[in-house]
Short mmCIF file of C-alpha atoms in Angstrom, two decimals:
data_model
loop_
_atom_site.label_atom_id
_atom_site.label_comp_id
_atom_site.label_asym_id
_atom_site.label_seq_id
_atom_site.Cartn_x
_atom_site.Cartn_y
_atom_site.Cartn_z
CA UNK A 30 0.00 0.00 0.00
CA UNK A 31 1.53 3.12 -1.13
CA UNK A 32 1.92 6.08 1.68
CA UNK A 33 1.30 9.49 1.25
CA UNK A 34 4.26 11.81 1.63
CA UNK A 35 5.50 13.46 4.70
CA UNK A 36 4.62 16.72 3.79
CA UNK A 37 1.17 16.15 1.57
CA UNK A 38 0.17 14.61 4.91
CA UNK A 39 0.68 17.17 7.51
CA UNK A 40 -0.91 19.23 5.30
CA UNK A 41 -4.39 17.13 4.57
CA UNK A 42 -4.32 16.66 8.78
CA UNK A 43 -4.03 20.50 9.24
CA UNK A 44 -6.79 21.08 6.62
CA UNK A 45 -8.64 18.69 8.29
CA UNK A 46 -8.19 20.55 12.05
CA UNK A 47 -9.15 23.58 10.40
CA UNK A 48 -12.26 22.83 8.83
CA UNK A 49 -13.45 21.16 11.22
CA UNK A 50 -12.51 23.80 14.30
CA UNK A 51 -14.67 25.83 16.27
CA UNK A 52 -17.57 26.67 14.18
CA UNK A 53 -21.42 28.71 14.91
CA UNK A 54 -24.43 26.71 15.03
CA UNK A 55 -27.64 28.73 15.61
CA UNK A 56 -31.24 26.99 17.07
CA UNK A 57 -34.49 27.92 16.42
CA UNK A 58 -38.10 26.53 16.45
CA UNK A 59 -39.07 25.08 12.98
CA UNK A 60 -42.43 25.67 13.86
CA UNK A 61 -44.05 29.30 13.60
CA UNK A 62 -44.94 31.13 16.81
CA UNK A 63 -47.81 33.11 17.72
CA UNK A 64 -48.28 35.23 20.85
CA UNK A 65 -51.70 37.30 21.98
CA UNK A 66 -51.85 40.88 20.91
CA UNK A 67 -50.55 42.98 23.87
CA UNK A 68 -48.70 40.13 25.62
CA UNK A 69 -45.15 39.07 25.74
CA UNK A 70 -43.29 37.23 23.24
CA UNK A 71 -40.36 35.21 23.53
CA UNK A 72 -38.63 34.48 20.40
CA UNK A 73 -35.86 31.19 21.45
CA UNK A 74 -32.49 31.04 19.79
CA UNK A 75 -29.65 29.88 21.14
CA UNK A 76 -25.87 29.12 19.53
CA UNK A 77 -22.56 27.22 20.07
CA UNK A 78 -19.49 28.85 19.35
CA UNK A 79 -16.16 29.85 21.26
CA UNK A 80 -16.73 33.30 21.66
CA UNK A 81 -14.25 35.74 21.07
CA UNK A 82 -13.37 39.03 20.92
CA UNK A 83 -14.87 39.61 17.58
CA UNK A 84 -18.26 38.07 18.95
CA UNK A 85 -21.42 39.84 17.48
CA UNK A 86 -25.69 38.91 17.34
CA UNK A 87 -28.01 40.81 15.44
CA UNK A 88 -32.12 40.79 15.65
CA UNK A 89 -33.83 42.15 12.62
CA UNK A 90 -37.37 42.10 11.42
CA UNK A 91 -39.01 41.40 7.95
CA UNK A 92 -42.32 41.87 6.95
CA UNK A 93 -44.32 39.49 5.38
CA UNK A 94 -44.53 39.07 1.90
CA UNK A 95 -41.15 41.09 1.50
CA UNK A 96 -36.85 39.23 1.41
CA UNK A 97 -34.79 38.44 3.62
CA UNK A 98 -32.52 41.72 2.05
CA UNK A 99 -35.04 43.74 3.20
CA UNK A 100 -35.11 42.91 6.75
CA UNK A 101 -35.42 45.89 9.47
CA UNK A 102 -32.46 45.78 12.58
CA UNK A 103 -33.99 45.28 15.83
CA UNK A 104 -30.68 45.61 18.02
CA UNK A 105 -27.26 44.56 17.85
CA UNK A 106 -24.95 43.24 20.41
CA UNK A 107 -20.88 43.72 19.58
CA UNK A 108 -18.04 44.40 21.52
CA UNK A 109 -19.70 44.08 24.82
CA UNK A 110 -21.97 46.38 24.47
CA UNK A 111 -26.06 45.81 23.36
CA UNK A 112 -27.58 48.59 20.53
CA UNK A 113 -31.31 48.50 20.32
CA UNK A 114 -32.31 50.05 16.82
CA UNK A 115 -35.62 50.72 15.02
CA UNK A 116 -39.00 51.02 15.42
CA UNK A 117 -39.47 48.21 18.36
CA UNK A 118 -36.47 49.36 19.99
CA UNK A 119 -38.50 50.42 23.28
CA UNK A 120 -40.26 46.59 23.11
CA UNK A 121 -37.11 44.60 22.33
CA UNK A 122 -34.51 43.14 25.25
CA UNK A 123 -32.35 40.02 25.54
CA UNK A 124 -33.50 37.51 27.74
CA UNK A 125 -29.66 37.08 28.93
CA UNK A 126 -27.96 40.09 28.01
CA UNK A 127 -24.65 39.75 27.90
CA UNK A 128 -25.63 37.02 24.96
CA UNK A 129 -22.30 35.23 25.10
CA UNK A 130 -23.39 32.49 27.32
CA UNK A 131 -25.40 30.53 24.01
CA UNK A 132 -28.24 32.12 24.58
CA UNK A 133 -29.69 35.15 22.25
CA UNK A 134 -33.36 34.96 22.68
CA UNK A 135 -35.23 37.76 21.88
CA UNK A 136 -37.99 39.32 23.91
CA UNK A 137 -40.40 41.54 22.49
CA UNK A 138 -43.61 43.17 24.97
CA UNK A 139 -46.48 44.35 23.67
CA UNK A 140 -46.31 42.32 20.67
CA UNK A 141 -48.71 44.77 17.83
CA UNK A 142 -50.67 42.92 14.78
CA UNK A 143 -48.04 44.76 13.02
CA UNK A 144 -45.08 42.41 14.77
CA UNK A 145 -46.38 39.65 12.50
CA UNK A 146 -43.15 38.65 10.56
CA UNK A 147 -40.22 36.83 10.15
CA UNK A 148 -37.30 37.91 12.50
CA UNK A 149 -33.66 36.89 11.86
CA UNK A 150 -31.28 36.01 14.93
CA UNK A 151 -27.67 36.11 13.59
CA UNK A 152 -24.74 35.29 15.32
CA UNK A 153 -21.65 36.14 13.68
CA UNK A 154 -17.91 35.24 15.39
CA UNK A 155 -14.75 35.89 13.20
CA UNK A 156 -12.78 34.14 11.68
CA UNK A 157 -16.00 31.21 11.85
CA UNK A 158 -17.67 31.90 8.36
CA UNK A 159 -17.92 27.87 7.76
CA UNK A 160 -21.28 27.60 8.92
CA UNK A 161 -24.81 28.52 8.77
CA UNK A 162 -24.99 31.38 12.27
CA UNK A 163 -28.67 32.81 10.66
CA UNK A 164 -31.77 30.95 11.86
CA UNK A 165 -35.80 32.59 11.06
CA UNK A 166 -38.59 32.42 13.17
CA UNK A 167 -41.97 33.06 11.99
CA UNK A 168 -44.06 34.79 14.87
CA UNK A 169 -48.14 35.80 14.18
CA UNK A 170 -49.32 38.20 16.24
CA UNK A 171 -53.50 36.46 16.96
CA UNK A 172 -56.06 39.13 17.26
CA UNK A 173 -59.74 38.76 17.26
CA UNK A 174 -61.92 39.81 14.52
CA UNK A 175 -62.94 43.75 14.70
CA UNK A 176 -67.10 43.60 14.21
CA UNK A 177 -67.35 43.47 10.57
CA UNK A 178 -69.24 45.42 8.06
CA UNK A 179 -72.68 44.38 6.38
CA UNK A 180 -73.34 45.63 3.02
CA UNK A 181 -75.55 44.32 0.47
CA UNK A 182 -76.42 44.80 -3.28
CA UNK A 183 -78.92 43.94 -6.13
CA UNK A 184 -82.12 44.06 -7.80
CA UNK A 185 -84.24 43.60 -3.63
CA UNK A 186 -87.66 42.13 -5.96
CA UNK A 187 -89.10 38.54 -6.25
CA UNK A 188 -87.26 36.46 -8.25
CA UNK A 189 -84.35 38.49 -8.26
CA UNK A 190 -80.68 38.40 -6.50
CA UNK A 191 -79.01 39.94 -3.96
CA UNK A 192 -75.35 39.42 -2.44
CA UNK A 193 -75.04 40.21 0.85
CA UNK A 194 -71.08 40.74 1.76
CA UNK A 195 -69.13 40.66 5.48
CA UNK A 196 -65.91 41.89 6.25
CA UNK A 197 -63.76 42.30 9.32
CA UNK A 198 -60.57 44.68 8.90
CA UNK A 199 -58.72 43.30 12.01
CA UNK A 200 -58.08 39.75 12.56
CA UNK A 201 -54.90 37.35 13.05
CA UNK A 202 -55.68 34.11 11.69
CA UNK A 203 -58.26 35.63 9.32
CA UNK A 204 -61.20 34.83 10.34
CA UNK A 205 -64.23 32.74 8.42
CA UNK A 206 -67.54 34.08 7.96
CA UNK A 207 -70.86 32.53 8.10
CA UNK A 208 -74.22 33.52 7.34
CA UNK A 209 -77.73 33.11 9.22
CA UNK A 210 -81.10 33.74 8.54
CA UNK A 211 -82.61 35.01 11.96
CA UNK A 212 -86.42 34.87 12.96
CA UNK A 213 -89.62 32.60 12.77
CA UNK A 214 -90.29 33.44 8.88
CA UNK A 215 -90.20 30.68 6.57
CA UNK A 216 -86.26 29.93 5.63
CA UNK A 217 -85.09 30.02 1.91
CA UNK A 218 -84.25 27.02 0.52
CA UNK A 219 -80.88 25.59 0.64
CA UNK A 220 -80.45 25.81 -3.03
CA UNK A 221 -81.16 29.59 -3.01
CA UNK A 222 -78.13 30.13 -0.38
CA UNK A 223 -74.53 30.04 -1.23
CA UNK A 224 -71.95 31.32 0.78
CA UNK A 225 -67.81 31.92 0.40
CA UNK A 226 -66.56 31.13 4.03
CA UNK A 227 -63.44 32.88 3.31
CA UNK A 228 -64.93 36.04 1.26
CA UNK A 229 -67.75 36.37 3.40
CA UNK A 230 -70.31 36.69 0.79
CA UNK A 231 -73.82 35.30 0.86
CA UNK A 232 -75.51 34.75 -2.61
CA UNK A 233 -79.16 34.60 -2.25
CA UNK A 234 -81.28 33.59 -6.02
CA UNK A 235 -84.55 33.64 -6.95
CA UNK A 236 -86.07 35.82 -4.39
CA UNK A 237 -88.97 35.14 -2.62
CA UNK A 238 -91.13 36.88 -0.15
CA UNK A 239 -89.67 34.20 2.71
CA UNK A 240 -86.28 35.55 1.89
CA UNK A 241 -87.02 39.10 3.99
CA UNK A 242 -85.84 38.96 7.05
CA UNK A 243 -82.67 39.89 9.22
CA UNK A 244 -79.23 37.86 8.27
CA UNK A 245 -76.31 37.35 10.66
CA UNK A 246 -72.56 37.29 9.79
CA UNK A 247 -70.54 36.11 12.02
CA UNK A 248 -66.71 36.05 11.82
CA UNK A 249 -64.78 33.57 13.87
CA UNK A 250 -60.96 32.92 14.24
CA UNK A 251 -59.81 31.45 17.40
CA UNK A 252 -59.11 34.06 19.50
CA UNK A 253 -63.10 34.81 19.08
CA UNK A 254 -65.87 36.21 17.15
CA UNK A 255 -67.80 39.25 16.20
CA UNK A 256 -70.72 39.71 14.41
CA UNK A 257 -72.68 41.94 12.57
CA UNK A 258 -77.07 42.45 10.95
CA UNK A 259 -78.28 43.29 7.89
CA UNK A 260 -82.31 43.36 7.07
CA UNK A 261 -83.30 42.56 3.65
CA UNK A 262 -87.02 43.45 2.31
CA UNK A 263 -88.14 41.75 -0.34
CA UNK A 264 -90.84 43.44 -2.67
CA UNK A 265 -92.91 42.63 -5.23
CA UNK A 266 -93.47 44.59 -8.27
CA UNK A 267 -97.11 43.26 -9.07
CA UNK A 268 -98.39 44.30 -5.89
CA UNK A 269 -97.25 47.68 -6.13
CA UNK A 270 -98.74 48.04 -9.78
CA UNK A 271 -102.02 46.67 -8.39
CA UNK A 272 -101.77 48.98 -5.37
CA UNK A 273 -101.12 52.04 -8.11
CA UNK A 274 -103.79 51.53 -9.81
CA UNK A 275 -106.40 51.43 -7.13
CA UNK A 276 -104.37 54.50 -5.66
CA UNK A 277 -105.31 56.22 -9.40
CA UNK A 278 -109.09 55.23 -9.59
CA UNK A 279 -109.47 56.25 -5.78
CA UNK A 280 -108.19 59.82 -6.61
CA UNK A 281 -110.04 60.15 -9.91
CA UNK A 282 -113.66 59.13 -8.27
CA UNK A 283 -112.06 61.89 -5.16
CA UNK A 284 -111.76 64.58 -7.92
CA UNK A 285 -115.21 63.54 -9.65
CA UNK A 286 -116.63 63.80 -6.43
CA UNK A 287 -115.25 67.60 -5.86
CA UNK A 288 -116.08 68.75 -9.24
CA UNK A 289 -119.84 67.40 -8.83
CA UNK A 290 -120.05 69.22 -5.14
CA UNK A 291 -118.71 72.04 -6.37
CA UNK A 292 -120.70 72.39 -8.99
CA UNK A 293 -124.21 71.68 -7.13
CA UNK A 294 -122.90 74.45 -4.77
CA UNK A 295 -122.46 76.49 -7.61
CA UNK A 296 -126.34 75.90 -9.16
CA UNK A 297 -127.51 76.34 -5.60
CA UNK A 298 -126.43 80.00 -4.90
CA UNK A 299 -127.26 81.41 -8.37
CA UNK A 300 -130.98 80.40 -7.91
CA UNK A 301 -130.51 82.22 -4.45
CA UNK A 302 -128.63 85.37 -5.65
CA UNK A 303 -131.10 88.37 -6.27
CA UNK A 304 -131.98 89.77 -9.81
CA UNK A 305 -129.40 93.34 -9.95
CA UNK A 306 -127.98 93.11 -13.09
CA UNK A 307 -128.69 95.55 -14.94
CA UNK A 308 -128.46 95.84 -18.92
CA UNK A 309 -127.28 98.90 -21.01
CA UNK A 310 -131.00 100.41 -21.99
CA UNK A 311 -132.00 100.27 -18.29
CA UNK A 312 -131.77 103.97 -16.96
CA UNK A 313 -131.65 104.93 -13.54
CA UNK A 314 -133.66 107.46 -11.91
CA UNK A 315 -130.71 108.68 -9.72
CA UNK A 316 -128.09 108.48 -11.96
CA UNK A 317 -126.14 111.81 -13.52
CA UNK A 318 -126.12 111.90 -16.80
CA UNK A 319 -122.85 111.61 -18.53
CA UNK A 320 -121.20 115.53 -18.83
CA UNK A 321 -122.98 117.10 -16.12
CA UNK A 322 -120.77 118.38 -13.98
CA UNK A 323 -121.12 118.75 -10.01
CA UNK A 324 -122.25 122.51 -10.25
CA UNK A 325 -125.16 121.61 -12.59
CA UNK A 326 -125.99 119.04 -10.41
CA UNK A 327 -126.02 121.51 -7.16
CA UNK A 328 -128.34 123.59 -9.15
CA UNK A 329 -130.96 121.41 -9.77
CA UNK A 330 -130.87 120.41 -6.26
CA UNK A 331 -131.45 123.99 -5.12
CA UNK A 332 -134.41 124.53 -7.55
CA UNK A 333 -136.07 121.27 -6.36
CA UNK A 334 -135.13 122.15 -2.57
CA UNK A 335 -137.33 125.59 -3.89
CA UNK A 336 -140.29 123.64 -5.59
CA UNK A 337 -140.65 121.68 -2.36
CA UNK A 338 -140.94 124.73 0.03
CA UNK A 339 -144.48 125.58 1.25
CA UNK A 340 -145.62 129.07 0.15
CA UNK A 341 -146.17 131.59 3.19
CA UNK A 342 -148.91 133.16 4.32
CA UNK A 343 -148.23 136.78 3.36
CA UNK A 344 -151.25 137.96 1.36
CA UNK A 345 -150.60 138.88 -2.10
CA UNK A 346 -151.43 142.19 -3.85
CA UNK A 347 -153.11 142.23 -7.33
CA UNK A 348 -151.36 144.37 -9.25
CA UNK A 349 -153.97 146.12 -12.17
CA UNK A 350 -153.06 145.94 -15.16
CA UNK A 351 -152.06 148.78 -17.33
CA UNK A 352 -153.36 146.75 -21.06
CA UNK A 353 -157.14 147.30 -21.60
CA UNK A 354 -159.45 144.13 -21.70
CA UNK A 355 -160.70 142.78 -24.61
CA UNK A 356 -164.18 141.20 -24.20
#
């Protein structure tokens, strides 16, 4: 069997020391975490490493839906010394701070629905680049479903269709909806009900009279419920033609009935009313005749106030004539 030279070996054995020398190893749950809104979380990690000099741990943040590149720093812990940073600076401590004893768990109070994420806990400890030192931790922040809003739309008529919608605008799972038809009235049929448990949209077809009533949405996730009412009045076009037209023949017999009173009324006081019209040839005694003035008219006042006065009683002298008689 053929040996490997003195020197090619001592240099494959000090390759081999190296590689495999003190490297960082970080720990996290594989499973996500969830915490109460308002409450404490506790996000684990923990390492192994020989720590050094050149020791360092960072926290950072990412939203969801966005990269890892984009993550936010939470605080940072490097020569000795711990540097909260960011937004959550105030909520975010070390739950053994120094973190040089394997432990870096992050604790973060007052957790917001906005804390939902993925948070990074990176451990970093120079010259050791040979391993992974970044572990993720997916944390939801539960929070029960805010009442929702009812809202509906449609043609509201029998044998039309209306969709009635529901929709919370807080809630951590999201919650489901569900839809109930409230009161003694006769409940739609099955077929004429179809609901999106995740939407929270109720479909109701072919309307029907039985479909009026008062509908319940109620959102559930399981840190509780909320719900919310919506009343739905179905109508129905014949009747309201049918009640139209009696509406129109009751008013026109109202307005017969006027014109006919009014009228009799009318014949009535004529036949009372005295006869004082007078026509154009008809002369009145004391009326003025047109062009006299008001003098003229004092005048013959005067001579009729004369006429009317009785004669005295002073005797009269007969005057004799001076003309001769002729028998």
């Amino acid at each position: 069997m053929a040996r490997l030279p003195g020197p090619l070996l001592c240099g494959a054995l000090l390759g081999l020391v190296y590689l495999t020398g003190p490297a960082v190893e970080v720990h996290v749950p594989a499973e996500p975490l969830s915490t109460r809104v308002g409450k404490t979380a506790e996000l684990p990690c923990s390492y192994s490493t020989s720590v050094t000099d050149s020791f360092a741990l960072e926290w950072s943040f990412v939203q969801p839906g966005k990269p890892i590149s984009a993550s936010t720093p939470i605080l940072y812990f490097t020569n000795g010394h711990l540097y909260p940073a960011g937004s959550k600076a105030k909520r975010a401590s070390l739950l053994q701070n120094p973190p040089t004893g394997g432990v870096a768990t992050l604790k973060l109070m007052d957790v917001h629905p906005s804390d939902t994420g993925t948070y990074l806990c990176q451990v970093m400890n120079p010259p050791d680049f040979y391993t992974n030192g970044l572990g993720l931790i997916n944390l939801t922040v539960l929070v029960p479903p805010s009442n929702p809003l009812c809202s509906q739309t449609g043609q509201i008529s029998v044998g039309g269709s209306a969709a009635l919608r529901c929709s919370s605008s807080e809630g951590a799972p999201r919650p489901v909806y569900s839809w109930v038809h409230l009161g003694s009235s006769p409940t739609p049929s099955p077929g004429s009900m179809v609901q999106d448990e995740v939407s929270g949209q109720l479909i109701l077809t072919n309307l029907s009279l039985a479909s009026s009533g008062t509908y319940r949405c109620v959102a559930t996730n399981q840190m509780g419920s909320a719900s919310c009412e919506l009343t739905v009045s179905v109508t129905d076009p014949s009747k309201g033609r049918v009640a139209g037209a009696v509406i129109g023949v009751l008013l026109s017999i109202l307005f017969l009935s006027i014109a006919v009173f009014c009228l009799i009324r009318f014949q009535k006081e004529r036949r009372k009313r005295p006869n004082e019209i007078y026509r154009g040839s008809d002369l009145r005694e004391d009326a003025t005749a047109p062009g006299i003035s008001e003098q003229t008219s004092a005048r013959a006042d005067s001579s009729n106030e004369l006429l009317e006065k009785p004669l005295s009683a002073t005797p009269v002298k007969a005057t004799k004539s001076n003309f001769p008689m002729v028998v």
